[in-house]
mmCIF file of C-alpha atoms and ligand atoms in Angstrom:
data_model
loop_
_atom_site.group_PDB
_atom_site.id
_atom_site.type_symbol
_atom_site.label_atom_id
_atom_site.label_comp_id
_atom_site.label_asym_id
_atom_site.label_seq_id
_atom_site.Cartn_x
_atom_site.Cartn_y
_atom_site.Cartn_z
ATOM 1 C CA MET M 1 -12.431 -14.526 -10.204
ATOM 2 C CA GLY M 2 -9.152 -12.735 -9.530
ATOM 3 C CA LYS M 3 -8.724 -9.002 -9.130
ATOM 4 C CA GLN M 4 -8.203 -6.624 -12.013
ATOM 5 C CA ILE M 5 -5.854 -3.691 -11.448
ATOM 6 C CA VAL M 6 -4.474 -0.746 -13.399
ATOM 7 C CA VAL M 7 -1.078 0.872 -12.873
ATOM 8 C CA PHE M 8 -0.211 4.166 -14.578
ATOM 9 C CA GLY M 9 3.478 5.007 -15.053
ATOM 10 C CA THR M 10 4.996 1.560 -15.369
ATOM 11 C CA SER M 11 8.130 2.901 -17.067
ATOM 12 C CA GLY M 12 8.998 4.764 -13.862
ATOM 13 C CA GLY M 13 11.168 3.416 -11.083
ATOM 14 C CA ILE M 14 8.398 2.895 -8.539
ATOM 15 C CA GLY M 15 5.717 2.011 -11.117
ATOM 16 C CA ASN M 16 7.876 -0.728 -12.611
ATOM 17 C CA ALA M 17 8.598 -2.200 -9.162
ATOM 18 C CA LEU M 18 4.889 -2.100 -8.297
ATOM 19 C CA VAL M 19 3.996 -4.108 -11.392
ATOM 20 C CA ALA M 20 6.714 -6.667 -10.638
ATOM 21 C CA GLN M 21 5.371 -7.218 -7.124
ATOM 22 C CA LEU M 22 1.708 -7.184 -8.094
ATOM 23 C CA SER M 23 2.426 -9.755 -10.822
ATOM 24 C CA ALA M 24 3.482 -12.220 -8.122
ATOM 25 C CA ASP M 25 0.232 -11.778 -6.161
ATOM 26 C CA PRO M 26 -1.966 -14.844 -6.800
ATOM 27 C CA SER M 27 -5.154 -12.899 -5.966
ATOM 28 C CA ILE M 28 -4.577 -10.656 -9.010
ATOM 29 C CA ALA M 29 -5.685 -11.990 -12.384
ATOM 30 C CA ARG M 30 -4.995 -9.055 -14.666
ATOM 31 C CA ILE M 31 -2.689 -6.027 -14.533
ATOM 32 C CA HIS M 32 -3.222 -3.240 -17.042
ATOM 33 C CA ALA M 33 0.192 -1.574 -17.211
ATOM 34 C CA GLY M 34 0.166 1.941 -18.663
ATOM 35 C CA SER M 35 3.041 4.019 -19.961
ATOM 36 C CA ARG M 36 3.755 6.519 -22.708
ATOM 37 C CA ARG M 37 5.726 3.972 -24.739
ATOM 38 C CA PRO M 38 4.488 0.494 -23.826
ATOM 39 C CA THR M 39 6.412 -2.575 -24.912
ATOM 40 C CA ALA M 40 4.975 -6.037 -25.547
ATOM 41 C CA SER M 41 4.105 -7.971 -22.402
ATOM 42 C CA THR M 42 6.443 -10.691 -21.201
ATOM 43 C CA HIS M 43 4.065 -11.820 -18.477
ATOM 44 C CA ALA M 44 0.721 -13.601 -18.878
ATOM 45 C CA LYS M 45 -1.093 -11.309 -16.416
ATOM 46 C CA ARG M 46 0.189 -8.002 -17.804
ATOM 47 C CA MET M 47 -1.648 -6.081 -20.479
ATOM 48 C CA PRO M 48 0.276 -3.017 -21.629
ATOM 49 C CA PHE M 49 -1.539 0.129 -22.746
ATOM 50 C CA ALA M 50 -0.473 3.574 -23.920
ATOM 51 C CA PHE M 51 -1.499 6.863 -22.347
ATOM 52 C CA ASP M 52 -0.167 10.359 -21.836
ATOM 53 C CA LEU M 53 -1.282 12.432 -18.868
ATOM 54 C CA GLN M 54 -1.407 15.480 -21.130
ATOM 55 C CA ASP M 55 -3.820 13.806 -23.556
ATOM 56 C CA GLU M 56 -7.243 13.195 -22.010
ATOM 57 C CA ALA M 57 -8.430 11.173 -25.015
ATOM 58 C CA SER M 58 -5.658 8.633 -24.365
ATOM 59 C CA ILE M 59 -6.883 8.197 -20.760
ATOM 60 C CA ALA M 60 -10.497 7.851 -21.899
ATOM 61 C CA ARG M 61 -9.391 5.229 -24.463
ATOM 62 C CA ALA M 62 -7.536 3.298 -21.759
ATOM 63 C CA ALA M 63 -10.670 3.215 -19.589
ATOM 64 C CA ALA M 64 -12.866 2.189 -22.527
ATOM 65 C CA GLY M 65 -10.460 -0.691 -23.249
ATOM 66 C CA ILE M 66 -11.077 -2.333 -19.890
ATOM 67 C CA GLU M 67 -13.769 -4.967 -19.470
ATOM 68 C CA GLY M 68 -15.343 -5.336 -16.054
ATOM 69 C CA GLN M 69 -14.507 -3.615 -12.792
ATOM 70 C CA VAL M 70 -11.190 -2.514 -11.381
ATOM 71 C CA ASP M 71 -10.147 -3.302 -7.805
ATOM 72 C CA LEU M 72 -7.062 -1.062 -7.697
ATOM 73 C CA VAL M 73 -6.037 1.998 -9.689
ATOM 74 C CA PHE M 74 -2.463 3.000 -8.867
ATOM 75 C CA VAL M 75 -1.183 6.279 -10.325
ATOM 76 C CA ALA M 76 2.618 6.009 -10.142
ATOM 77 C CA THR M 77 3.395 8.872 -12.513
ATOM 78 C CA GLY M 78 4.858 12.228 -11.593
ATOM 79 C CA MET M 79 7.434 14.830 -12.496
ATOM 80 C CA LEU M 80 10.010 16.904 -10.624
ATOM 81 C CA HIS M 81 12.321 17.876 -13.482
ATOM 82 C CA ARG M 82 12.863 17.218 -17.168
ATOM 83 C CA SER M 83 16.124 17.373 -19.064
ATOM 84 C CA GLY M 84 16.093 20.667 -20.957
ATOM 85 C CA GLY M 85 12.807 21.611 -19.247
ATOM 86 C CA PRO M 86 11.487 22.318 -15.769
ATOM 87 C CA ALA M 87 13.837 22.109 -12.780
ATOM 88 C CA PRO M 88 12.876 22.630 -9.118
ATOM 89 C CA GLU M 89 12.926 26.364 -8.338
ATOM 90 C CA LYS M 90 15.147 27.457 -5.447
ATOM 91 C CA ALA M 91 13.513 30.903 -5.286
ATOM 92 C CA LEU M 92 10.512 32.803 -6.609
ATOM 93 C CA ARG M 93 12.619 34.500 -9.310
ATOM 94 C CA ALA M 94 13.092 31.080 -10.945
ATOM 95 C CA ILE M 95 9.359 30.590 -11.519
ATOM 96 C CA ASP M 96 8.571 30.050 -15.189
ATOM 97 C CA PRO M 97 4.876 29.867 -16.086
ATOM 98 C CA ALA M 98 5.296 27.224 -18.802
ATOM 99 C CA ALA M 99 7.352 24.991 -16.508
ATOM 100 C CA MET M 100 4.859 25.459 -13.681
ATOM 101 C CA ALA M 101 1.965 24.612 -16.021
ATOM 102 C CA GLU M 102 3.757 21.430 -17.122
ATOM 103 C CA LEU M 103 4.219 20.268 -13.529
ATOM 104 C CA PHE M 104 0.570 20.965 -12.749
ATOM 105 C CA ALA M 105 -0.481 19.097 -15.903
ATOM 106 C CA VAL M 106 1.545 16.014 -14.974
ATOM 107 C CA ASN M 107 1.246 15.986 -11.175
ATOM 108 C CA ALA M 108 -2.299 17.250 -10.600
ATOM 109 C CA ILE M 109 -4.450 17.510 -13.729
ATOM 110 C CA GLY M 110 -3.398 14.172 -15.233
ATOM 111 C CA PRO M 111 -4.249 12.162 -12.102
ATOM 112 C CA ALA M 112 -7.574 14.058 -11.875
ATOM 113 C CA LEU M 113 -8.359 12.950 -15.427
ATOM 114 C CA ILE M 114 -7.496 9.371 -14.504
ATOM 115 C CA ALA M 115 -9.947 9.670 -11.598
ATOM 116 C CA LYS M 116 -12.582 11.114 -13.940
ATOM 117 C CA HIS M 117 -12.360 8.191 -16.375
ATOM 118 C CA PHE M 118 -11.533 5.335 -13.980
ATOM 119 C CA ALA M 119 -13.770 6.049 -10.961
ATOM 120 C CA PRO M 120 -16.764 4.679 -12.933
ATOM 121 C CA LEU M 121 -14.910 1.347 -13.184
ATOM 122 C CA LEU M 122 -14.596 0.894 -9.406
ATOM 123 C CA PRO M 123 -17.027 -1.642 -7.921
ATOM 124 C CA ARG M 124 -19.810 -0.250 -5.727
ATOM 125 C CA ASP M 125 -20.327 -3.401 -3.674
ATOM 126 C CA ARG M 126 -16.831 -4.327 -2.503
ATOM 127 C CA ARG M 127 -13.490 -2.845 -1.428
ATOM 128 C CA SER M 128 -11.558 -0.900 -4.033
ATOM 129 C CA VAL M 129 -8.544 1.404 -3.913
ATOM 130 C CA PHE M 130 -7.560 4.508 -5.879
ATOM 131 C CA ALA M 131 -3.977 5.402 -4.923
ATOM 132 C CA ALA M 132 -1.667 8.074 -6.300
ATOM 133 C CA LEU M 133 1.963 8.842 -5.559
ATOM 134 C CA SER M 134 2.154 12.262 -4.007
ATOM 135 C CA ALA M 135 5.059 13.567 -1.885
ATOM 136 C CA LYS M 136 5.604 14.736 1.661
ATOM 137 C CA VAL M 137 6.879 18.054 0.286
ATOM 138 C CA GLY M 138 3.336 18.623 -1.025
ATOM 139 C CA SER M 139 2.111 18.925 2.544
ATOM 140 C CA ILE M 140 1.326 22.581 3.279
ATOM 141 C CA ALA M 141 1.356 22.033 7.048
ATOM 142 C CA ASP M 142 4.759 20.320 6.890
ATOM 143 C CA ASN M 143 6.462 22.971 4.723
ATOM 144 C CA ARG M 144 9.420 24.456 6.617
ATOM 145 C CA LEU M 145 12.004 24.796 3.838
ATOM 146 C CA GLY M 146 10.118 26.494 0.990
ATOM 147 C CA GLY M 147 11.395 26.339 -2.604
ATOM 148 C CA TRP M 148 10.474 23.752 -5.260
ATOM 149 C CA HIS M 149 7.421 25.933 -5.871
ATOM 150 C CA SER M 150 5.882 24.113 -8.829
ATOM 151 C CA TYR M 151 6.450 20.609 -7.470
ATOM 152 C CA ARG M 152 5.182 21.425 -3.975
ATOM 153 C CA ALA M 153 2.149 23.333 -5.256
ATOM 154 C CA SER M 154 1.229 20.706 -7.857
ATOM 155 C CA LYS M 155 1.426 17.919 -5.254
ATOM 156 C CA ALA M 156 -0.665 20.018 -2.819
ATOM 157 C CA ALA M 157 -3.214 20.395 -5.635
ATOM 158 C CA LEU M 158 -3.106 16.632 -6.216
ATOM 159 C CA ASN M 159 -3.751 16.042 -2.520
ATOM 160 C CA MET M 160 -6.795 18.336 -2.633
ATOM 161 C CA LEU M 161 -8.146 16.576 -5.723
ATOM 162 C CA LEU M 162 -7.769 13.215 -3.990
ATOM 163 C CA VAL M 163 -9.684 14.474 -0.937
ATOM 164 C CA ASN M 164 -12.425 15.647 -3.297
ATOM 165 C CA LEU M 165 -12.441 12.252 -5.011
ATOM 166 C CA ALA M 166 -12.747 10.514 -1.627
ATOM 167 C CA ILE M 167 -15.724 12.710 -0.703
ATOM 168 C CA GLU M 168 -17.449 12.141 -4.038
ATOM 169 C CA LEU M 169 -16.909 8.358 -3.993
ATOM 170 C CA ARG M 170 -18.095 8.006 -0.389
ATOM 171 C CA ARG M 171 -21.694 8.523 -1.539
ATOM 172 C CA THR M 172 -21.717 5.915 -4.295
ATOM 173 C CA HIS M 173 -18.832 3.597 -3.323
ATOM 174 C CA PRO M 174 -18.888 3.240 0.477
ATOM 175 C CA GLN M 175 -16.078 0.661 0.439
ATOM 176 C CA ALA M 176 -13.724 2.656 -1.781
ATOM 177 C CA ILE M 177 -10.432 3.942 -0.396
ATOM 178 C CA VAL M 178 -8.632 6.921 -1.914
ATOM 179 C CA ALA M 179 -5.035 7.364 -0.782
ATOM 180 C CA ALA M 180 -2.256 9.847 -1.498
ATOM 181 C CA LEU M 181 1.078 8.142 -0.836
ATOM 182 C CA HIS M 182 4.549 9.379 0.074
ATOM 183 C CA PRO M 183 7.002 6.697 -1.090
ATOM 184 C CA GLY M 184 10.032 7.932 0.914
ATOM 185 C CA THR M 185 13.174 9.020 -0.905
ATOM 186 C CA VAL M 186 13.548 6.431 -3.620
ATOM 187 C CA ASP M 187 16.498 5.800 -5.908
ATOM 188 C CA THR M 188 14.936 6.640 -9.289
ATOM 189 C CA GLY M 189 15.589 9.061 -12.142
ATOM 190 C CA LEU M 190 13.281 11.559 -10.439
ATOM 191 C CA SER M 191 15.374 11.815 -7.261
ATOM 192 C CA ALA M 192 18.793 11.113 -8.833
ATOM 193 C CA PRO M 193 20.013 14.751 -8.916
ATOM 194 C CA PHE M 194 18.883 15.350 -5.316
ATOM 195 C CA GLN M 195 20.223 12.342 -3.426
ATOM 196 C CA ARG M 196 23.348 14.020 -2.012
ATOM 197 C CA GLY M 197 23.009 14.267 1.745
ATOM 198 C CA VAL M 198 20.438 11.465 1.959
ATOM 199 C CA ALA M 199 21.675 8.830 4.425
ATOM 200 C CA PRO M 200 22.049 5.463 2.631
ATOM 201 C CA GLU M 201 19.516 3.789 4.924
ATOM 202 C CA LYS M 202 16.985 6.523 4.047
ATOM 203 C CA LEU M 203 17.367 6.022 0.289
ATOM 204 C CA PHE M 204 15.055 3.175 -0.655
ATOM 205 C CA SER M 205 15.281 1.012 -3.746
ATOM 206 C CA SER M 206 12.150 1.078 -5.905
ATOM 207 C CA ALA M 207 11.379 -2.510 -4.890
ATOM 208 C CA GLN M 208 11.663 -1.617 -1.210
ATOM 209 C CA SER M 209 9.357 1.379 -1.544
ATOM 210 C CA ALA M 210 6.830 -0.514 -3.685
ATOM 211 C CA GLY M 211 6.689 -3.276 -1.059
ATOM 212 C CA TYR M 212 6.116 -0.749 1.730
ATOM 213 C CA LEU M 213 3.390 1.060 -0.224
ATOM 214 C CA LEU M 214 1.458 -2.099 -1.122
ATOM 215 C CA ASP M 215 1.597 -3.091 2.539
ATOM 216 C CA VAL M 216 0.223 0.338 3.533
ATOM 217 C CA LEU M 217 -2.652 -0.018 1.043
ATOM 218 C CA ASN M 218 -3.502 -3.505 2.331
ATOM 219 C CA HIS M 219 -4.021 -2.096 5.811
ATOM 220 C CA LEU M 220 -6.219 0.904 4.882
ATOM 221 C CA THR M 221 -9.976 0.879 5.446
ATOM 222 C CA PRO M 222 -12.714 3.109 3.967
ATOM 223 C CA ALA M 223 -12.467 5.232 7.143
ATOM 224 C CA ASP M 224 -8.932 6.207 5.990
ATOM 225 C CA SER M 225 -10.123 7.391 2.573
ATOM 226 C CA GLY M 226 -8.779 10.797 1.552
ATOM 227 C CA GLY M 227 -5.641 10.580 3.696
ATOM 228 C CA LEU M 228 -1.987 11.185 2.834
ATOM 229 C CA PHE M 229 0.071 8.197 4.000
ATOM 230 C CA ALA M 230 3.824 7.710 4.181
ATOM 231 C CA TRP M 231 5.665 4.498 3.239
ATOM 232 C CA ASP M 232 5.626 3.400 6.895
ATOM 233 C CA GLY M 233 1.846 3.719 7.178
ATOM 234 C CA SER M 234 1.909 6.944 9.195
ATOM 235 C CA ARG M 235 -0.697 9.557 8.267
ATOM 236 C CA LEU M 236 0.855 12.870 7.212
ATOM 237 C CA PRO M 237 -0.827 16.254 7.580
ATOM 238 C CA TYR M 238 -2.073 18.026 4.487
HETATM 239 N N1 NAP Q 301 11.695 9.055 -6.112
HETATM 240 C C1 NAP Q 301 11.434 9.725 -4.999
HETATM 241 O O1 NAP Q 301 12.317 9.909 -4.129
HETATM 242 C C2 NAP Q 301 10.044 10.272 -4.750
HETATM 243 C C3 NAP Q 301 9.813 10.957 -3.547
HETATM 244 C C4 NAP Q 301 8.534 11.465 -3.297
HETATM 245 C C5 NAP Q 301 7.532 11.288 -4.237
HETATM 246 N N2 NAP Q 301 7.797 10.625 -5.405
HETATM 247 C C6 NAP Q 301 6.719 10.503 -6.390
HETATM 248 O O2 NAP Q 301 6.618 9.176 -6.879
HETATM 249 C C7 NAP Q 301 6.133 9.190 -8.228
HETATM 250 C C8 NAP Q 301 6.966 8.270 -9.102
HETATM 251 O O3 NAP Q 301 8.272 8.733 -9.101
HETATM 252 P P1 NAP Q 301 9.554 7.872 -9.527
HETATM 253 O O4 NAP Q 301 10.566 8.196 -8.503
HETATM 254 O O5 NAP Q 301 9.211 6.464 -9.830
HETATM 255 O O6 NAP Q 301 9.943 8.679 -10.854
HETATM 256 P P2 NAP Q 301 10.276 8.255 -12.338
HETATM 257 O O7 NAP Q 301 11.111 7.015 -12.352
HETATM 258 O O8 NAP Q 301 10.802 9.486 -12.983
HETATM 259 O O9 NAP Q 301 8.828 7.885 -12.937
HETATM 260 C C9 NAP Q 301 7.914 8.864 -13.327
HETATM 261 C C10 NAP Q 301 6.860 8.228 -14.193
HETATM 262 O O10 NAP Q 301 5.912 9.239 -14.570
HETATM 263 C C11 NAP Q 301 5.689 9.107 -15.971
HETATM 264 N N3 NAP Q 301 5.238 10.330 -16.613
HETATM 265 C C12 NAP Q 301 5.778 11.563 -16.522
HETATM 266 N N4 NAP Q 301 5.098 12.416 -17.323
HETATM 267 C C13 NAP Q 301 4.118 11.692 -17.929
HETATM 268 C C14 NAP Q 301 3.096 11.985 -18.855
HETATM 269 N N5 NAP Q 301 2.919 13.218 -19.369
HETATM 270 N N6 NAP Q 301 2.260 11.000 -19.245
HETATM 271 C C15 NAP Q 301 2.410 9.741 -18.767
HETATM 272 N N7 NAP Q 301 3.375 9.395 -17.885
HETATM 273 C C16 NAP Q 301 4.210 10.358 -17.474
HETATM 274 C C17 NAP Q 301 7.032 8.663 -16.515
HETATM 275 O O11 NAP Q 301 6.875 8.179 -17.836
HETATM 276 P P3 NAP Q 301 8.047 8.290 -18.926
HETATM 277 O O12 NAP Q 301 8.977 7.132 -18.622
HETATM 278 O O13 NAP Q 301 7.329 8.146 -20.211
HETATM 279 O O14 NAP Q 301 8.706 9.622 -18.749
HETATM 280 C C18 NAP Q 301 7.411 7.612 -15.492
HETATM 281 O O15 NAP Q 301 6.739 6.401 -15.756
HETATM 282 C C19 NAP Q 301 6.095 10.658 -8.651
HETATM 283 O O16 NAP Q 301 4.785 11.155 -8.507
HETATM 284 C C20 NAP Q 301 6.990 11.347 -7.629
HETATM 285 O O17 NAP Q 301 6.628 12.696 -7.433
HETATM 286 C C21 NAP Q 301 9.035 10.110 -5.684
#
C-alpha cells in the first residue's frame, strides 16, 4: 500500500509546490491537501480539505476525516504580514499586541494544534515525518539583526514546540522524525515586499525550495528528530 500524507497550507507558494512534487511520487497513494478555501481536486491522488489554524475544531475535523495512518505531515503555513494587518516591526515601538497575538496564533499555536490532532495518526512501527516550515530568523542563537519581533519570536516558539513534540514522540514512536525547516528565501507572497537586496541566485522559486526540502526530509533519520534544518540539509542552531 502506498503512503498517505497530509500537507497544510496548499494555497501558499511553497505548500502548492510541495503538493505538485509529492503528487508525482509513485510511493505516495494519497495526499490530503489542506487550505482555508479548498477547491475541487484535479488530481486522482489529491483530497482537498478545509482548515483554519485559528479554529481548532477545523483541525480536529480534518484529523477525524482521515482513515488509516499518515506517513508525512507537512505544515507549510505561516505568516509574516497581512494586508491591512500585521507588518514586521522594525523597532520595539511598533509592537502591537493584537498583531503579535495573530502571528503567534498562525506561526506557533496553529502548528501545535496540528501536532496535537495529527500525532495520533503517525504509525508507531515504521518511519514517519512531522515537518513544519520555520525560518532561520527564528533562531535565537543566530539573531544578529534584531527587529521583526513577532515573526522571530513566533518562529522561535514554533521551534520549541517542535522540540517538545520530538521528545514526546520518541517514547511512543521511535522511528518518527520531527523537523523544523528553513526553506531559504523563496519568491512567494510572504517574501515579496522584502526581496530587494536578495541576490537573484539566492531567491529560490517555490518549486526549487520544495525540491530541496523534500530531499532534506528523505535524508533525515530518527536521530535527527527535533532539529532545525536549512534547505541545503545543514543543521541550524536554535
Ligand atoms: N518565502 C520565504 O522566503 C520564506 C522564508 C523563510 C520561511 N518561510 C516560511 O515558509 C512558510 C510558507 O511560506 P510561503 O512563502 O509559502 O508563504 P505564502 O505563500 O504566504 O503561504 C502561506 C500559507 O499559510 C496559510 N495560512 C496563513 N494563515 C492561515 C490560517 N490562519 N489558517 C490556515 N492557513 C493559513 C496561507 O493560506 P491562505 O492562502 O488562506 O492565506 C498560505 O497557504 C511560512 O511558515 C514562512 O514563514 C518562508
